[in-house]
């Protein structure tokens, strides 16, 4: 697999390094750590700033974003920056331990290239591993090493590590000897390591420990000392994890189920389904049950009262709270298997052509359902698989894909596509079975290869945290999970972004920032039976509760309190947002639905500034809109909002759309390289960088005990040797050039002419400044040198407005146009769509209030653009509106407009200004490409500007 430095992972490590700049590693204390946090929070915004009296440093990272890779990288950084050698990783399960072991092996070469160091790892399992821990991890204090332990290795008095050993030449236990090394600990999945027995022993270490998790325990061990937060909503909005689509299979005539009683409020909660869609509904006493739940058998029936777990009805019967069960019969399981195979094959065929292997994961009730003579689920899966495979082989297939399917059987005619891993698999007499288990647990790269037929994995929840695979695209639930396994953890097995056959991660950047294409590939389909009512709603709620980010869809008093508002302020703000039409109360779901951009309401009304006072800017920042319009968790059973296109307007718009929706290559010409190098050198050489101080220590080894004795640490200014900093800086510049697609030769030329003494004084700071100067000066120069070349025959993305024959599509999904929809607003007669979908107040005004004629020029048709992407060095740029104008002489003009919700240009962020400058270049090049065929005008529009002001001189 190919490992690359991810910006968010690097940001996490930089936060930790900055936090610990004044931490005393020699004499660690919680008071010192608290001081470090107070200073850190002055310059680093954090969603919660709760401080503990412990040594914990918490990192909240969503499942699938590479926690293991991040903390392995952190180990190397703490060694390089702060000379720390000894680390322990604590994990709750052996499956997680195996995963870490695999990750250390896979990343070994990557980290050696980065740090010119190997990380020695030790795992406790038996007397042999005990000897290795004593003779190497404990006695060789110079060695950069990590000890990986499950909690069960230390949480009992009789454990081997809590006993003494003759090999240590002292009366302390092995674990006490480990403690004397002052190791830094890492806790993986902290919500599973909250037991008091474990913490009784763990607390003896009395040194820093980092808790990496997507979920944190409640109460005693809850989230505190937060240094970095990448929660579920942030990870999704930044395109770092897959989208999740939940498919729920319901049976006909499924009776509504009572799932909760609120006797005090005289209300009950029911789950029911309608047209294959599951719902959860609150019903009050005296309300008609049949009408509320759309179930005719209950028409005219009301709830009279409650007692215990029962609701007594007006027809003399009662309903009891439904004990949610997920025990499925063979017919239901067969239906789920069949649906999952349909989805798998649809994806597999599509992804195969892109070099991506599709895997599917199944959770089943019992090991016996897959192993042994009576393995009904395995037999049924194989029957259905063979049946569907035969159907597909009759179709017109790509020859390589056909050959792939033909390798599904071994020489004895046995199907090789499925295997299971279960907690009972301690070792198998069956060689094939053992090989399959090894593939799933240890050989991740081999499992991802098309040469390996295995692609369907079965488990009885033995995998849980610690095992995942980037290429799980379908997850099917055939059994209930354990009580401690949350829905978020269940889907976490397949959230990681996929990789192709070269091991390259399929990120948004890899796909040219094309959002639709990204989610066509990176989508996890979850399939379950209707017996698990409310899965989607419960999953969404769980993600909201574990996140600190604004989800853009709903708002509650609790959300506002988490932003630092008191009860009174939260109530007043909700009232103001309702008054200014940004919120409406959703009675069915008992929450406030966001119907317009909250950040705009805050900016445009003085009342919010008066209410929030010094909290205003922080609250405003929290409501910054995201460019990601997709749903994080979608209900696949429900149809998405669709917006109809007006056929007559679509035909008029076709000419404009087909001329601007073409791929363009970004090229550069006549860059003044020497002038650019001089500008960067001048800025860098004018820097004042004092010499950094590093800790020095001397060590001697005693032959009698084989222990290394460390003498007093001291701080001193240090002049880095030429060999040391040249290797480190060069490696970092190579990575920098690769990440930003800058010519390596050019980057090295800049480095060679810069003042090397500044690197000797302070390599880290000098490198950061140089990289910043390169980016800023290069972009200044590129704006004047950039050019676009058009590929005539290739559309920029899948055509969202017209089909392959050039005919207008009947509708477009609303989310492709914007975050908000006003179904009641009247759109202008020359607008392409029948409804108003928008991202800002200005956009809504454009759609509903702009003139249809300016002087003697008619606006024939205009439209909000569905993700038209223009390549720029700052990701892709997407203008908002396109207009087709025609004057009385029949001359046409294409007007492309970017709406900006700012009062003046100086308010627009620097990167947005740069994108607008690139867009101007793009449309100038497009005009040249189209010659005199049509006139093209591109402009950006501020909130106070009218269409007449923008176009007056143009027409």
CSV table of C-alpha atoms in Angstrom, one decimal, residues 385-601:
chain,number,residue,atom,x,y,z
A,385,UNK,CA,-23.6,-16.5,-5.4
A,386,UNK,CA,-23.4,-19.3,-8.0
A,387,UNK,CA,-26.8,-18.4,-9.3
A,388,UNK,CA,-26.1,-14.7,-9.7
A,389,UNK,CA,-22.6,-15.4,-11.1
A,390,UNK,CA,-24.1,-17.6,-13.9
A,391,UNK,CA,-26.5,-14.8,-14.8
A,392,UNK,CA,-23.7,-12.2,-15.1
A,393,UNK,CA,-21.4,-14.5,-17.1
A,394,UNK,CA,-24.2,-14.6,-19.8
A,395,UNK,CA,-23.9,-10.8,-20.2
A,396,UNK,CA,-21.6,-8.8,-22.4
A,397,UNK,CA,-18.6,-8.4,-20.0
A,398,UNK,CA,-15.2,-6.9,-20.1
A,399,UNK,CA,-12.9,-9.8,-20.8
A,400,UNK,CA,-10.6,-9.1,-17.9
A,401,UNK,CA,-13.6,-9.1,-15.5
A,402,UNK,CA,-14.9,-12.3,-17.0
A,403,UNK,CA,-11.5,-13.9,-16.4
A,404,UNK,CA,-11.6,-12.6,-12.8
A,405,UNK,CA,-14.9,-14.4,-12.2
A,406,UNK,CA,-13.7,-17.6,-13.8
A,407,UNK,CA,-11.0,-17.9,-11.1
A,408,UNK,CA,-13.7,-18.2,-8.4
A,409,UNK,CA,-13.2,-22.0,-8.1
A,410,UNK,CA,-10.1,-24.0,-7.1
A,411,UNK,CA,-8.9,-27.1,-9.0
A,412,UNK,CA,-11.2,-29.3,-7.0
A,413,UNK,CA,-14.3,-27.2,-7.9
A,414,UNK,CA,-14.6,-25.6,-4.5
A,415,UNK,CA,-15.8,-21.9,-4.3
A,416,UNK,CA,-13.0,-19.7,-3.1
A,417,UNK,CA,-14.8,-16.3,-2.7
A,418,UNK,CA,-15.9,-16.4,0.9
A,419,UNK,CA,-14.2,-17.1,4.3
A,420,UNK,CA,-14.9,-16.2,7.9
A,421,UNK,CA,-12.9,-15.0,10.9
A,422,UNK,CA,-14.4,-15.9,14.4
A,423,UNK,CA,-13.2,-15.7,17.9
A,424,UNK,CA,-13.0,-19.5,18.0
A,425,UNK,CA,-10.4,-19.5,15.2
A,426,UNK,CA,-7.4,-20.2,17.5
A,427,UNK,CA,-5.9,-22.4,14.8
A,428,UNK,CA,-7.5,-24.7,12.3
A,429,UNK,CA,-6.7,-28.3,11.2
A,430,UNK,CA,-8.2,-27.3,7.8
A,431,UNK,CA,-5.3,-25.8,5.9
A,432,UNK,CA,-7.6,-23.8,3.5
A,433,UNK,CA,-9.6,-22.4,6.4
A,434,UNK,CA,-6.4,-21.4,8.2
A,435,UNK,CA,-5.2,-19.7,5.1
A,436,UNK,CA,-8.5,-17.7,4.8
A,437,UNK,CA,-8.3,-16.5,8.4
A,438,UNK,CA,-4.7,-15.4,7.8
A,439,UNK,CA,-5.7,-13.5,4.7
A,440,UNK,CA,-8.4,-11.6,6.6
A,441,UNK,CA,-6.4,-10.8,9.7
A,442,UNK,CA,-2.9,-10.3,8.5
A,443,UNK,CA,-2.5,-10.1,4.7
A,444,UNK,CA,-4.3,-6.9,4.0
A,445,UNK,CA,-2.4,-6.2,0.8
A,446,UNK,CA,-3.0,-9.7,-0.5
A,447,UNK,CA,-6.7,-9.5,0.3
A,448,UNK,CA,-6.9,-6.3,-1.8
A,449,UNK,CA,-5.3,-8.0,-4.8
A,450,UNK,CA,-7.4,-9.2,-7.8
A,451,UNK,CA,-5.2,-12.3,-7.7
A,452,UNK,CA,-7.0,-13.3,-4.5
A,453,UNK,CA,-10.5,-14.6,-5.2
A,454,UNK,CA,-11.6,-14.1,-1.5
A,455,UNK,CA,-14.0,-11.0,-1.3
A,456,UNK,CA,-16.8,-12.0,1.0
A,457,UNK,CA,-16.0,-12.0,4.8
A,458,UNK,CA,-18.2,-13.5,7.5
A,459,UNK,CA,-17.9,-12.8,11.3
A,460,UNK,CA,-19.8,-13.1,14.6
A,461,UNK,CA,-18.9,-9.6,15.7
A,462,UNK,CA,-15.4,-10.9,16.5
A,463,UNK,CA,-14.0,-8.2,14.2
A,464,UNK,CA,-15.5,-5.1,15.9
A,465,UNK,CA,-12.9,-2.3,16.5
A,466,UNK,CA,-9.4,-3.1,15.4
A,467,UNK,CA,-10.2,-4.7,12.1
A,468,UNK,CA,-11.4,-2.8,9.0
A,469,UNK,CA,-10.6,-2.8,5.4
A,470,UNK,CA,-10.7,0.2,3.0
A,471,UNK,CA,-12.4,-1.8,0.3
A,472,UNK,CA,-15.5,-2.9,2.3
A,473,UNK,CA,-18.3,-1.5,0.2
A,474,UNK,CA,-21.2,-3.6,1.4
A,475,UNK,CA,-22.0,-4.5,5.0
A,476,UNK,CA,-24.9,-6.9,5.7
A,477,UNK,CA,-26.3,-7.5,9.2
A,478,UNK,CA,-27.8,-11.0,9.6
A,479,UNK,CA,-27.6,-11.0,13.4
A,480,UNK,CA,-27.8,-8.7,16.4
A,481,UNK,CA,-24.6,-7.1,17.7
A,482,UNK,CA,-23.4,-7.3,21.3
A,483,UNK,CA,-24.9,-4.7,23.6
A,484,UNK,CA,-21.6,-2.7,23.7
A,485,UNK,CA,-21.3,-2.5,20.0
A,486,UNK,CA,-22.8,0.8,18.8
A,487,UNK,CA,-24.2,1.4,15.3
A,488,UNK,CA,-21.3,3.8,14.7
A,489,UNK,CA,-18.8,1.1,15.5
A,490,UNK,CA,-20.7,-1.4,13.2
A,491,UNK,CA,-20.4,0.8,10.1
A,492,UNK,CA,-16.9,1.8,11.2
A,493,UNK,CA,-15.6,-1.5,9.7
A,494,UNK,CA,-16.1,0.0,6.2
A,495,UNK,CA,-15.8,3.7,6.6
A,496,UNK,CA,-12.2,4.0,5.4
A,497,UNK,CA,-11.6,5.4,1.9
A,498,UNK,CA,-10.8,2.7,-0.6
A,499,UNK,CA,-7.6,2.0,-2.4
A,500,UNK,CA,-6.9,0.8,-6.0
A,501,UNK,CA,-4.7,-2.2,-7.0
A,502,UNK,CA,-1.6,0.0,-6.8
A,503,UNK,CA,-2.4,0.7,-3.2
A,504,UNK,CA,-3.3,4.4,-4.0
A,505,UNK,CA,-6.0,5.9,-1.7
A,506,UNK,CA,-9.0,7.1,-3.8
A,507,UNK,CA,-9.3,10.5,-2.2
A,508,UNK,CA,-11.2,13.5,-3.5
A,509,UNK,CA,-7.9,15.1,-4.6
A,510,UNK,CA,-7.0,11.9,-6.5
A,511,UNK,CA,-10.3,12.2,-8.5
A,512,UNK,CA,-9.7,15.9,-9.3
A,513,UNK,CA,-12.0,17.1,-6.5
A,514,UNK,CA,-15.1,15.7,-8.5
A,515,UNK,CA,-17.6,15.2,-5.7
A,516,UNK,CA,-20.1,13.1,-7.5
A,517,UNK,CA,-17.4,10.7,-8.8
A,518,UNK,CA,-15.9,10.5,-5.3
A,519,UNK,CA,-19.1,9.3,-3.7
A,520,UNK,CA,-20.0,7.0,-6.6
A,521,UNK,CA,-16.9,5.1,-5.5
A,522,UNK,CA,-16.7,5.8,-1.8
A,523,UNK,CA,-20.1,4.7,-0.6
A,524,UNK,CA,-20.8,2.0,2.0
A,525,UNK,CA,-24.1,0.2,1.6
A,526,UNK,CA,-25.5,-1.2,4.9
A,527,UNK,CA,-28.2,-3.8,4.5
A,528,UNK,CA,-30.5,-4.9,7.4
A,529,UNK,CA,-34.0,-6.3,8.1
A,530,UNK,CA,-36.9,-4.1,9.1
A,531,UNK,CA,-36.8,-5.8,12.5
A,532,UNK,CA,-34.2,-3.3,13.5
A,533,UNK,CA,-36.5,-0.3,13.5
A,534,UNK,CA,-35.1,3.2,13.4
A,535,UNK,CA,-31.5,2.2,12.5
A,536,UNK,CA,-30.9,5.3,10.4
A,537,UNK,CA,-32.4,7.7,12.9
A,538,UNK,CA,-30.5,6.1,15.8
A,539,UNK,CA,-27.2,6.1,13.8
A,540,UNK,CA,-27.7,9.8,13.0
A,541,UNK,CA,-28.4,10.6,16.6
A,542,UNK,CA,-25.3,8.6,17.8
A,543,UNK,CA,-23.1,10.5,15.4
A,544,UNK,CA,-24.5,13.8,16.5
A,545,UNK,CA,-24.0,13.0,20.1
A,546,UNK,CA,-20.4,12.0,19.6
A,547,UNK,CA,-19.7,15.1,17.4
A,548,UNK,CA,-19.0,18.8,18.2
A,549,UNK,CA,-19.6,20.0,14.7
A,550,UNK,CA,-22.6,21.7,13.2
A,551,UNK,CA,-24.5,19.2,11.1
A,552,UNK,CA,-26.2,21.8,8.9
A,553,UNK,CA,-29.7,20.2,9.1
A,554,UNK,CA,-31.0,20.6,12.7
A,555,UNK,CA,-30.3,22.7,15.7
A,556,UNK,CA,-31.1,22.2,19.4
A,557,UNK,CA,-30.7,24.1,22.7
A,558,UNK,CA,-27.9,21.6,23.6
A,559,UNK,CA,-26.0,22.5,20.4
A,560,UNK,CA,-26.0,26.1,21.4
A,561,UNK,CA,-25.0,25.3,25.0
A,562,UNK,CA,-22.0,23.4,23.7
A,563,UNK,CA,-21.0,26.6,22.0
A,564,UNK,CA,-20.8,28.3,25.4
A,565,UNK,CA,-24.3,29.9,25.5
A,566,UNK,CA,-26.2,29.8,28.7
A,567,UNK,CA,-29.9,28.7,28.9
A,568,UNK,CA,-31.3,32.2,28.4
A,569,UNK,CA,-29.0,33.0,25.4
A,570,UNK,CA,-29.9,29.6,23.8
A,571,UNK,CA,-33.6,30.3,24.1
A,572,UNK,CA,-33.3,33.8,22.7
A,573,UNK,CA,-31.1,32.7,19.8
A,574,UNK,CA,-33.6,30.0,18.8
A,575,UNK,CA,-36.4,32.6,18.9
A,576,UNK,CA,-34.4,35.0,16.8
A,577,UNK,CA,-33.5,32.3,14.2
A,578,UNK,CA,-37.2,31.4,13.9
A,579,UNK,CA,-38.1,35.1,13.6
A,580,UNK,CA,-35.6,35.6,10.7
A,581,UNK,CA,-36.8,32.4,8.9
A,582,UNK,CA,-33.6,30.4,9.4
A,583,UNK,CA,-35.4,27.7,11.7
A,584,UNK,CA,-38.7,26.1,11.8
A,585,UNK,CA,-40.0,23.6,14.4
A,586,UNK,CA,-40.4,20.1,13.0
A,587,UNK,CA,-43.3,18.6,15.1
A,588,UNK,CA,-42.8,15.1,13.7
A,589,UNK,CA,-39.2,14.8,14.8
A,590,UNK,CA,-39.5,17.2,17.7
A,591,UNK,CA,-36.6,19.4,16.7
A,592,UNK,CA,-35.7,22.6,14.9
A,593,UNK,CA,-35.1,22.2,11.2
A,594,UNK,CA,-32.6,24.6,9.5
A,595,UNK,CA,-34.3,26.1,6.4
A,596,UNK,CA,-31.8,28.9,5.6
A,597,UNK,CA,-28.1,29.6,6.2
A,598,UNK,CA,-27.6,30.4,9.9
A,599,UNK,CA,-24.3,32.2,9.4
A,600,UNK,CA,-26.0,34.7,7.1
A,601,UNK,CA,-28.8,35.3,9.6
